[in-house]
């Protein structure tokens, strides 16, 4: 389940011996290691052992420091900041090259036109990552690199048009020209997908069930399949239909439970019901 990237450093410790450093990617695959601090020796009270591990050191009485303990960074603040020696929600520049070419339209994870790369936007600052294991591609649904993940892209055919990702219809690119990389890569809100005909993010039914209305938290969409006549005697075609429904009074739609619940238990503003 875990994947490792092994780095071998020589001459960085006493005697010029080699140190094998194993970095394991997060189990949920939210980031991979692209860089590492070369300061294997403690040089201050608080520092980083690697991109995802903080450490505490103490003076050794000889004018140097010795390591006391290491602290793996938690998933909500997975990056060690080399300056402060503490865990942060923002990647350190050594652990993900800041990407000035990627435009962050919002925070989150975004696939790249190259299926082995992906971007993390934090406070509208982009960091570019690469799947380090050969044969793995970035899975935008699971937010990690996987060998089974398909290799898709954004196929731009004309300027000023939005195109949907080959495999992840919630993501789309805004094209600046045919056969060129998209200028912007963004994601539709909630479960919405890019409709290339209307050029808008819309609730699109692909299976039976319910969908969140991202514009009105007191409403939802119900997707259901019906058999409709084709016009030819005895022939029927399955068609996916979509109903726009209201939640009962004083309730709101919970996208995690897929049902309407007490509006006080949600972040929905009851005034939207009026």
PDB file of C-alpha atoms in Angstrom:
ATOM      1  CA  UNK A   1       0.000   0.000   0.000  1.00  0.00           C
ATOM      2  CA  UNK A   2       2.888   2.330   0.773  1.00  0.00           C
ATOM      3  CA  UNK A   3       5.394   3.238  -1.876  1.00  0.00           C
ATOM      4  CA  UNK A   4       8.938   4.332  -1.120  1.00  0.00           C
ATOM      5  CA  UNK A   5      11.452   6.594  -2.755  1.00  0.00           C
ATOM      6  CA  UNK A   6      15.000   5.803  -1.615  1.00  0.00           C
ATOM      7  CA  UNK A   7      17.738   8.422  -1.550  1.00  0.00           C
ATOM      8  CA  UNK A   8      21.394   7.569  -0.883  1.00  0.00           C
ATOM      9  CA  UNK A   9      23.534  10.360   0.565  1.00  0.00           C
ATOM     10  CA  UNK A  10      27.304  10.027   0.937  1.00  0.00           C
ATOM     11  CA  UNK A  11      29.708  12.256   2.798  1.00  0.00           C
ATOM     12  CA  UNK A  12      26.965  13.975   4.765  1.00  0.00           C
ATOM     13  CA  UNK A  13      27.689  12.251   8.051  1.00  0.00           C
ATOM     14  CA  UNK A  14      30.815  11.801  10.086  1.00  0.00           C
ATOM     15  CA  UNK A  15      33.431   9.685   8.330  1.00  0.00           C
ATOM     16  CA  UNK A  16      31.922  10.273   4.898  1.00  0.00           C
ATOM     17  CA  UNK A  17      29.778   7.141   5.144  1.00  0.00           C
ATOM     18  CA  UNK A  18      26.541   6.707   3.225  1.00  0.00           C
ATOM     19  CA  UNK A  19      23.060   7.091   4.666  1.00  0.00           C
ATOM     20  CA  UNK A  20      20.076   5.349   3.098  1.00  0.00           C
ATOM     21  CA  UNK A  21      17.010   7.531   3.515  1.00  0.00           C
ATOM     22  CA  UNK A  22      13.604   5.954   2.861  1.00  0.00           C
ATOM     23  CA  UNK A  23      10.663   8.287   2.325  1.00  0.00           C
ATOM     24  CA  UNK A  24       7.189   6.685   2.317  1.00  0.00           C
ATOM     25  CA  UNK A  25       4.341   8.451   0.552  1.00  0.00           C
ATOM     26  CA  UNK A  26       1.205   9.153   2.513  1.00  0.00           C
ATOM     27  CA  UNK A  27      -1.157   6.216   2.657  1.00  0.00           C
ATOM     28  CA  UNK A  28      -3.830   8.423   1.108  1.00  0.00           C
ATOM     29  CA  UNK A  29      -1.407   9.571  -1.582  1.00  0.00           C
ATOM     30  CA  UNK A  30      -1.953  13.298  -1.129  1.00  0.00           C
ATOM     31  CA  UNK A  31       1.650  14.140  -1.961  1.00  0.00           C
ATOM     32  CA  UNK A  32       4.937  12.578  -2.988  1.00  0.00           C
ATOM     33  CA  UNK A  33       8.503  13.580  -2.234  1.00  0.00           C
ATOM     34  CA  UNK A  34      10.205  15.720  -4.856  1.00  0.00           C
ATOM     35  CA  UNK A  35      12.940  17.258  -2.733  1.00  0.00           C
ATOM     36  CA  UNK A  36      14.695  16.698   0.543  1.00  0.00           C
ATOM     37  CA  UNK A  37      16.716  18.793   2.944  1.00  0.00           C
ATOM     38  CA  UNK A  38      20.418  17.916   2.892  1.00  0.00           C
ATOM     39  CA  UNK A  39      20.817  18.919   6.548  1.00  0.00           C
ATOM     40  CA  UNK A  40      20.910  15.398   7.972  1.00  0.00           C
ATOM     41  CA  UNK A  41      22.810  16.677  10.991  1.00  0.00           C
ATOM     42  CA  UNK A  42      20.913  18.697  13.580  1.00  0.00           C
ATOM     43  CA  UNK A  43      21.792  22.369  13.275  1.00  0.00           C
ATOM     44  CA  UNK A  44      19.070  23.903  15.474  1.00  0.00           C
ATOM     45  CA  UNK A  45      16.560  23.058  18.174  1.00  0.00           C
ATOM     46  CA  UNK A  46      13.722  22.563  15.686  1.00  0.00           C
ATOM     47  CA  UNK A  47      14.195  21.439  12.077  1.00  0.00           C
ATOM     48  CA  UNK A  48      13.004  18.911   9.471  1.00  0.00           C
ATOM     49  CA  UNK A  49      14.332  15.396   9.066  1.00  0.00           C
ATOM     50  CA  UNK A  50      12.549  15.225   5.717  1.00  0.00           C
ATOM     51  CA  UNK A  51       9.608  16.845   3.955  1.00  0.00           C
ATOM     52  CA  UNK A  52       7.022  15.197   6.187  1.00  0.00           C
ATOM     53  CA  UNK A  53       8.873  14.741   9.487  1.00  0.00           C
ATOM     54  CA  UNK A  54       9.777  17.401  12.053  1.00  0.00           C
ATOM     55  CA  UNK A  55      12.451  16.802  14.660  1.00  0.00           C
ATOM     56  CA  UNK A  56      13.653  18.173  17.975  1.00  0.00           C
ATOM     57  CA  UNK A  57      17.355  18.427  18.817  1.00  0.00           C
ATOM     58  CA  UNK A  58      19.285  19.462  21.919  1.00  0.00           C
ATOM     59  CA  UNK A  59      22.772  20.888  22.493  1.00  0.00           C
ATOM     60  CA  UNK A  60      25.398  18.171  23.002  1.00  0.00           C
ATOM     61  CA  UNK A  61      27.646  20.322  25.199  1.00  0.00           C
ATOM     62  CA  UNK A  62      30.303  20.489  22.472  1.00  0.00           C
ATOM     63  CA  UNK A  63      28.794  23.323  20.475  1.00  0.00           C
ATOM     64  CA  UNK A  64      26.688  21.045  18.306  1.00  0.00           C
ATOM     65  CA  UNK A  65      23.223  19.456  18.415  1.00  0.00           C
ATOM     66  CA  UNK A  66      22.000  15.890  18.711  1.00  0.00           C
ATOM     67  CA  UNK A  67      18.596  14.546  17.709  1.00  0.00           C
ATOM     68  CA  UNK A  68      16.149  13.830  20.537  1.00  0.00           C
ATOM     69  CA  UNK A  69      13.022  12.726  18.686  1.00  0.00           C
ATOM     70  CA  UNK A  70      11.164  12.922  15.384  1.00  0.00           C
ATOM     71  CA  UNK A  71       7.520  13.881  14.824  1.00  0.00           C
ATOM     72  CA  UNK A  72       5.648  12.671  11.707  1.00  0.00           C
ATOM     73  CA  UNK A  73       3.448  15.481  10.425  1.00  0.00           C
ATOM     74  CA  UNK A  74      -0.332  14.801  10.619  1.00  0.00           C
ATOM     75  CA  UNK A  75      -2.538  14.586   7.526  1.00  0.00           C
ATOM     76  CA  UNK A  76      -4.129  18.013   8.084  1.00  0.00           C
ATOM     77  CA  UNK A  77      -0.663  19.635   8.205  1.00  0.00           C
ATOM     78  CA  UNK A  78       1.464  17.142   6.258  1.00  0.00           C
ATOM     79  CA  UNK A  79       4.476  19.308   5.371  1.00  0.00           C
ATOM     80  CA  UNK A  80       7.468  20.164   7.533  1.00  0.00           C
ATOM     81  CA  UNK A  81       8.557  23.793   7.266  1.00  0.00           C
ATOM     82  CA  UNK A  82      12.355  23.982   7.228  1.00  0.00           C
ATOM     83  CA  UNK A  83      12.450  27.519   8.649  1.00  0.00           C
ATOM     84  CA  UNK A  84      10.265  26.936  11.717  1.00  0.00           C
ATOM     85  CA  UNK A  85      10.773  23.191  12.109  1.00  0.00           C
ATOM     86  CA  UNK A  86       7.025  22.731  12.551  1.00  0.00           C
ATOM     87  CA  UNK A  87       4.292  21.028  10.525  1.00  0.00           C
ATOM     88  CA  UNK A  88       2.316  23.145   8.090  1.00  0.00           C
ATOM     89  CA  UNK A  89      -0.564  22.860   5.622  1.00  0.00           C
ATOM     90  CA  UNK A  90       1.614  24.563   3.011  1.00  0.00           C
ATOM     91  CA  UNK A  91       4.347  22.533   1.253  1.00  0.00           C
ATOM     92  CA  UNK A  92       7.919  23.669   1.804  1.00  0.00           C
ATOM     93  CA  UNK A  93       9.497  24.771  -1.470  1.00  0.00           C
ATOM     94  CA  UNK A  94      12.064  21.983  -1.098  1.00  0.00           C
ATOM     95  CA  UNK A  95       9.282  19.388  -1.176  1.00  0.00           C
ATOM     96  CA  UNK A  96       7.420  20.598  -4.207  1.00  0.00           C
ATOM     97  CA  UNK A  97       8.602  23.156  -6.699  1.00  0.00           C
ATOM     98  CA  UNK A  98       6.468  26.283  -6.643  1.00  0.00           C
ATOM     99  CA  UNK A  99       4.811  26.405 -10.063  1.00  0.00           C
ATOM    100  CA  UNK A 100       4.411  29.888 -11.495  1.00  0.00           C
ATOM    101  CA  UNK A 101       2.870  28.531 -14.712  1.00  0.00           C
ATOM    102  CA  UNK A 102      -0.168  26.886 -13.086  1.00  0.00           C
ATOM    103  CA  UNK A 103      -3.029  29.273 -12.301  1.00  0.00           C
ATOM    104  CA  UNK A 104      -4.894  28.388  -9.105  1.00  0.00           C
ATOM    105  CA  UNK A 105      -8.598  29.205  -9.433  1.00  0.00           C
ATOM    106  CA  UNK A 106      -9.145  27.724  -5.975  1.00  0.00           C
ATOM    107  CA  UNK A 107      -7.447  25.507  -3.419  1.00  0.00           C
ATOM    108  CA  UNK A 108      -7.315  21.754  -3.921  1.00  0.00           C
ATOM    109  CA  UNK A 109      -5.822  19.011  -6.089  1.00  0.00           C
ATOM    110  CA  UNK A 110      -5.733  19.243  -9.882  1.00  0.00           C
ATOM    111  CA  UNK A 111      -4.567  16.839 -12.607  1.00  0.00           C
ATOM    112  CA  UNK A 112      -2.055  18.042 -15.172  1.00  0.00           C
ATOM    113  CA  UNK A 113      -2.222  17.652 -18.954  1.00  0.00           C
ATOM    114  CA  UNK A 114       0.680  15.234 -18.373  1.00  0.00           C
ATOM    115  CA  UNK A 115      -0.921  12.303 -16.541  1.00  0.00           C
ATOM    116  CA  UNK A 116       2.165  11.671 -14.382  1.00  0.00           C
ATOM    117  CA  UNK A 117       2.016  15.174 -12.871  1.00  0.00           C
ATOM    118  CA  UNK A 118      -0.460  16.964 -10.628  1.00  0.00           C
ATOM    119  CA  UNK A 119      -0.818  20.258  -8.793  1.00  0.00           C
ATOM    120  CA  UNK A 120      -1.720  21.236  -5.240  1.00  0.00           C
ATOM    121  CA  UNK A 121      -3.101  24.745  -4.742  1.00  0.00           C
ATOM    122  CA  UNK A 122      -2.835  26.199  -1.247  1.00  0.00           C
ATOM    123  CA  UNK A 123      -3.984  29.767  -0.658  1.00  0.00           C
ATOM    124  CA  UNK A 124      -3.899  30.192  -4.456  1.00  0.00           C
ATOM    125  CA  UNK A 125      -0.226  29.206  -4.633  1.00  0.00           C
ATOM    126  CA  UNK A 126       0.555  26.219  -6.864  1.00  0.00           C
ATOM    127  CA  UNK A 127       2.961  23.359  -6.189  1.00  0.00           C
ATOM    128  CA  UNK A 128       3.745  20.857  -8.920  1.00  0.00           C
ATOM    129  CA  UNK A 129       4.318  17.179  -8.169  1.00  0.00           C
ATOM    130  CA  UNK A 130       5.343  14.149 -10.183  1.00  0.00           C
ATOM    131  CA  UNK A 131       4.510  10.461  -9.729  1.00  0.00           C
ATOM    132  CA  UNK A 132       7.899   9.048  -8.758  1.00  0.00           C
ATOM    133  CA  UNK A 133       7.200   5.361  -9.403  1.00  0.00           C
ATOM    134  CA  UNK A 134       7.610   4.346 -13.042  1.00  0.00           C
ATOM    135  CA  UNK A 135       4.356   3.203 -14.618  1.00  0.00           C
ATOM    136  CA  UNK A 136       2.105   5.114 -12.221  1.00  0.00           C
ATOM    137  CA  UNK A 137      -0.269   7.921 -13.212  1.00  0.00           C
ATOM    138  CA  UNK A 138      -2.117  10.458 -11.098  1.00  0.00           C
ATOM    139  CA  UNK A 139      -5.639   9.405 -10.108  1.00  0.00           C
ATOM    140  CA  UNK A 140      -7.703  12.589  -9.678  1.00  0.00           C
ATOM    141  CA  UNK A 141     -10.546  10.744  -7.941  1.00  0.00           C
ATOM    142  CA  UNK A 142      -8.369   9.066  -5.317  1.00  0.00           C
ATOM    143  CA  UNK A 143      -5.844  11.939  -5.272  1.00  0.00           C
ATOM    144  CA  UNK A 144      -2.800   9.723  -5.522  1.00  0.00           C
ATOM    145  CA  UNK A 145      -0.459   8.041  -7.982  1.00  0.00           C
ATOM    146  CA  UNK A 146      -1.568   4.532  -8.976  1.00  0.00           C
ATOM    147  CA  UNK A 147      -0.388   1.910 -11.452  1.00  0.00           C
ATOM    148  CA  UNK A 148      -4.020   1.267 -12.423  1.00  0.00           C
ATOM    149  CA  UNK A 149      -4.835   4.940 -13.034  1.00  0.00           C
ATOM    150  CA  UNK A 150      -5.632   5.747 -16.691  1.00  0.00           C
ATOM    151  CA  UNK A 151      -3.528   8.254 -18.594  1.00  0.00           C
ATOM    152  CA  UNK A 152      -5.809  11.068 -19.731  1.00  0.00           C
ATOM    153  CA  UNK A 153      -5.357  14.670 -20.765  1.00  0.00           C
ATOM    154  CA  UNK A 154      -7.168  17.804 -21.954  1.00  0.00           C
ATOM    155  CA  UNK A 155      -7.557  17.720 -25.741  1.00  0.00           C
ATOM    156  CA  UNK A 156      -7.682  21.342 -26.889  1.00  0.00           C
ATOM    157  CA  UNK A 157      -9.090  21.773 -30.408  1.00  0.00           C
ATOM    158  CA  UNK A 158      -9.895  25.490 -30.519  1.00  0.00           C
ATOM    159  CA  UNK A 159      -9.137  28.721 -28.683  1.00  0.00           C
ATOM    160  CA  UNK A 160     -11.590  30.103 -26.147  1.00  0.00           C
ATOM    161  CA  UNK A 161     -13.213  26.727 -25.474  1.00  0.00           C
ATOM    162  CA  UNK A 162     -13.466  24.548 -22.382  1.00  0.00           C
ATOM    163  CA  UNK A 163     -12.635  20.864 -22.743  1.00  0.00           C
ATOM    164  CA  UNK A 164     -13.343  18.114 -20.268  1.00  0.00           C
ATOM    165  CA  UNK A 165     -10.648  15.756 -18.998  1.00  0.00           C
ATOM    166  CA  UNK A 166     -10.599  12.395 -20.791  1.00  0.00           C
ATOM    167  CA  UNK A 167     -11.366  10.435 -17.610  1.00  0.00           C
ATOM    168  CA  UNK A 168     -12.386  12.943 -14.932  1.00  0.00           C
ATOM    169  CA  UNK A 169     -15.397  14.976 -16.187  1.00  0.00           C
ATOM    170  CA  UNK A 170     -15.435  17.218 -13.117  1.00  0.00           C
ATOM    171  CA  UNK A 171     -12.142  18.729 -14.303  1.00  0.00           C
ATOM    172  CA  UNK A 172     -11.853  20.901 -17.380  1.00  0.00           C
ATOM    173  CA  UNK A 173      -9.289  23.013 -19.188  1.00  0.00           C
ATOM    174  CA  UNK A 174      -9.726  26.420 -20.810  1.00  0.00           C
ATOM    175  CA  UNK A 175      -7.977  26.299 -24.181  1.00  0.00           C
ATOM    176  CA  UNK A 176      -5.910  29.012 -25.812  1.00  0.00           C
ATOM    177  CA  UNK A 177      -5.556  27.226 -29.130  1.00  0.00           C
ATOM    178  CA  UNK A 178      -5.719  23.923 -30.976  1.00  0.00           C
ATOM    179  CA  UNK A 179      -3.163  21.294 -29.896  1.00  0.00           C
ATOM    180  CA  UNK A 180      -1.925  23.616 -27.126  1.00  0.00           C
ATOM    181  CA  UNK A 181      -1.919  23.045 -23.389  1.00  0.00           C
ATOM    182  CA  UNK A 182      -4.888  24.612 -21.576  1.00  0.00           C
ATOM    183  CA  UNK A 183      -4.268  28.010 -20.000  1.00  0.00           C
ATOM    184  CA  UNK A 184      -6.322  27.117 -16.933  1.00  0.00           C
ATOM    185  CA  UNK A 185      -7.293  23.794 -15.348  1.00  0.00           C
ATOM    186  CA  UNK A 186     -10.194  23.954 -12.917  1.00  0.00           C
ATOM    187  CA  UNK A 187     -12.833  21.782 -11.239  1.00  0.00           C
ATOM    188  CA  UNK A 188     -16.613  22.049 -11.192  1.00  0.00           C
ATOM    189  CA  UNK A 189     -18.223  22.497  -7.781  1.00  0.00           C
ATOM    190  CA  UNK A 190     -19.514  19.457  -5.919  1.00  0.00           C
ATOM    191  CA  UNK A 191     -20.675  16.628  -8.208  1.00  0.00           C
ATOM    192  CA  UNK A 192     -21.181  18.887 -11.233  1.00  0.00           C
ATOM    193  CA  UNK A 193     -19.480  18.055 -14.531  1.00  0.00           C
ATOM    194  CA  UNK A 194     -18.433  20.151 -17.498  1.00  0.00           C
ATOM    195  CA  UNK A 195     -21.017  20.136 -20.289  1.00  0.00           C
ATOM    196  CA  UNK A 196     -18.971  20.812 -23.426  1.00  0.00           C
ATOM    197  CA  UNK A 197     -22.117  21.835 -25.338  1.00  0.00           C
ATOM    198  CA  UNK A 198     -23.270  24.554 -22.935  1.00  0.00           C
ATOM    199  CA  UNK A 199     -19.670  25.195 -21.748  1.00  0.00           C
ATOM    200  CA  UNK A 200     -21.013  25.252 -18.177  1.00  0.00           C
ATOM    201  CA  UNK A 201     -20.653  23.078 -15.093  1.00  0.00           C
ATOM    202  CA  UNK A 202     -23.960  21.259 -14.670  1.00  0.00           C
ATOM    203  CA  UNK A 203     -25.500  18.399 -12.672  1.00  0.00           C
ATOM    204  CA  UNK A 204     -25.251  15.494 -15.113  1.00  0.00           C
ATOM    205  CA  UNK A 205     -26.898  12.167 -14.342  1.00  0.00           C
ATOM    206  CA  UNK A 206     -24.692   9.181 -15.153  1.00  0.00           C
ATOM    207  CA  UNK A 207     -26.268   6.730 -12.685  1.00  0.00           C
ATOM    208  CA  UNK A 208     -29.459   6.562 -10.641  1.00  0.00           C
ATOM    209  CA  UNK A 209     -29.339   8.411  -7.332  1.00  0.00           C
ATOM    210  CA  UNK A 210     -29.321  11.980  -6.008  1.00  0.00           C
ATOM    211  CA  UNK A 211     -27.044  14.958  -6.658  1.00  0.00           C
ATOM    212  CA  UNK A 212     -26.368  18.062  -4.620  1.00  0.00           C
ATOM    213  CA  UNK A 213     -27.619  21.417  -5.931  1.00  0.00           C
ATOM    214  CA  UNK A 214     -24.521  23.566  -5.408  1.00  0.00           C
ATOM    215  CA  UNK A 215     -26.528  26.766  -5.987  1.00  0.00           C
ATOM    216  CA  UNK A 216     -29.314  26.073  -3.464  1.00  0.00           C
ATOM    217  CA  UNK A 217     -28.682  23.937  -0.389  1.00  0.00           C
ATOM    218  CA  UNK A 218     -32.418  23.354   0.154  1.00  0.00           C
ATOM    219  CA  UNK A 219     -32.792  21.592  -3.192  1.00  0.00           C
ATOM    220  CA  UNK A 220     -31.364  18.496  -4.861  1.00  0.00           C
ATOM    221  CA  UNK A 221     -31.544  16.510  -8.091  1.00  0.00           C
ATOM    222  CA  UNK A 222     -32.926  12.990  -8.389  1.00  0.00           C
ATOM    223  CA  UNK A 223     -31.602  10.875 -11.250  1.00  0.00           C
ATOM    224  CA  UNK A 224     -33.732   7.964 -12.391  1.00  0.00           C
ATOM    225  CA  UNK A 225     -33.921   5.719 -15.425  1.00  0.00           C
ATOM    226  CA  UNK A 226     -37.041   5.235 -17.495  1.00  0.00           C
ATOM    227  CA  UNK A 227     -37.829   3.287 -20.647  1.00  0.00           C
ATOM    228  CA  UNK A 228     -39.196   5.513 -23.400  1.00  0.00           C
ATOM    229  CA  UNK A 229     -40.601   4.427 -26.772  1.00  0.00           C
ATOM    230  CA  UNK A 230     -38.363   4.914 -29.799  1.00  0.00           C
ATOM    231  CA  UNK A 231     -41.236   5.381 -32.227  1.00  0.00           C
ATOM    232  CA  UNK A 232     -40.763   1.891 -33.569  1.00  0.00           C
ATOM    233  CA  UNK A 233     -43.344  -0.599 -32.381  1.00  0.00           C
ATOM    234  CA  UNK A 234     -42.038  -2.803 -29.602  1.00  0.00           C
ATOM    235  CA  UNK A 235     -38.739  -0.910 -29.199  1.00  0.00           C
ATOM    236  CA  UNK A 236     -37.856   1.036 -26.059  1.00  0.00           C
ATOM    237  CA  UNK A 237     -34.720   2.916 -25.034  1.00  0.00           C
ATOM    238  CA  UNK A 238     -33.454   3.493 -21.471  1.00  0.00           C
ATOM    239  CA  UNK A 239     -33.202   7.226 -20.744  1.00  0.00           C
ATOM    240  CA  UNK A 240     -31.731   8.902 -17.652  1.00  0.00           C
ATOM    241  CA  UNK A 241     -34.050  11.627 -16.354  1.00  0.00           C
ATOM    242  CA  UNK A 242     -33.346  14.338 -13.789  1.00  0.00           C
ATOM    243  CA  UNK A 243     -35.880  15.876 -11.374  1.00  0.00           C
ATOM    244  CA  UNK A 244     -35.174  19.074  -9.421  1.00  0.00           C
ATOM    245  CA  UNK A 245     -36.732  18.649  -5.976  1.00  0.00           C
ATOM    246  CA  UNK A 246     -37.161  20.663  -2.768  1.00  0.00           C
ATOM    247  CA  UNK A 247     -36.196  19.431   0.669  1.00  0.00           C
ATOM    248  CA  UNK A 248     -39.029  19.512   3.240  1.00  0.00           C
ATOM    249  CA  UNK A 249     -39.464  22.698   5.259  1.00  0.00           C
ATOM    250  CA  UNK A 250     -36.675  23.451   7.771  1.00  0.00           C
ATOM    251  CA  UNK A 251     -34.369  20.881   6.186  1.00  0.00           C
ATOM    252  CA  UNK A 252     -31.391  21.060   3.831  1.00  0.00           C
ATOM    253  CA  UNK A 253     -29.614  18.574   1.605  1.00  0.00           C
ATOM    254  CA  UNK A 254     -26.574  16.881   3.134  1.00  0.00           C
ATOM    255  CA  UNK A 255     -24.198  15.879   0.283  1.00  0.00           C
ATOM    256  CA  UNK A 256     -22.394  13.392   2.528  1.00  0.00           C
ATOM    257  CA  UNK A 257     -25.522  11.504   3.594  1.00  0.00           C
ATOM    258  CA  UNK A 258     -27.405  12.142   0.317  1.00  0.00           C
ATOM    259  CA  UNK A 259     -30.573  13.032   2.228  1.00  0.00           C
ATOM    260  CA  UNK A 260     -32.354  16.108   3.589  1.00  0.00           C
ATOM    261  CA  UNK A 261     -31.579  16.702   7.272  1.00  0.00           C
ATOM    262  CA  UNK A 262     -32.387  19.292   9.945  1.00  0.00           C
ATOM    263  CA  UNK A 263     -31.167  22.581   8.497  1.00  0.00           C
ATOM    264  CA  UNK A 264     -29.647  23.534  11.873  1.00  0.00           C
ATOM    265  CA  UNK A 265     -27.225  20.618  11.515  1.00  0.00           C
ATOM    266  CA  UNK A 266     -25.893  21.985   8.224  1.00  0.00           C
ATOM    267  CA  UNK A 267     -24.121  25.112   7.024  1.00  0.00           C
ATOM    268  CA  UNK A 268     -27.106  25.988   4.862  1.00  0.00           C
ATOM    269  CA  UNK A 269     -28.546  29.481   5.240  1.00  0.00           C
ATOM    270  CA  UNK A 270     -32.278  29.039   5.877  1.00  0.00           C
ATOM    271  CA  UNK A 271     -33.004  32.303   4.041  1.00  0.00           C
ATOM    272  CA  UNK A 272     -32.255  30.556   0.751  1.00  0.00           C
ATOM    273  CA  UNK A 273     -35.475  28.621   1.269  1.00  0.00           C
ATOM    274  CA  UNK A 274     -37.558  31.793   0.827  1.00  0.00           C
TER     275      UNK A 274
END
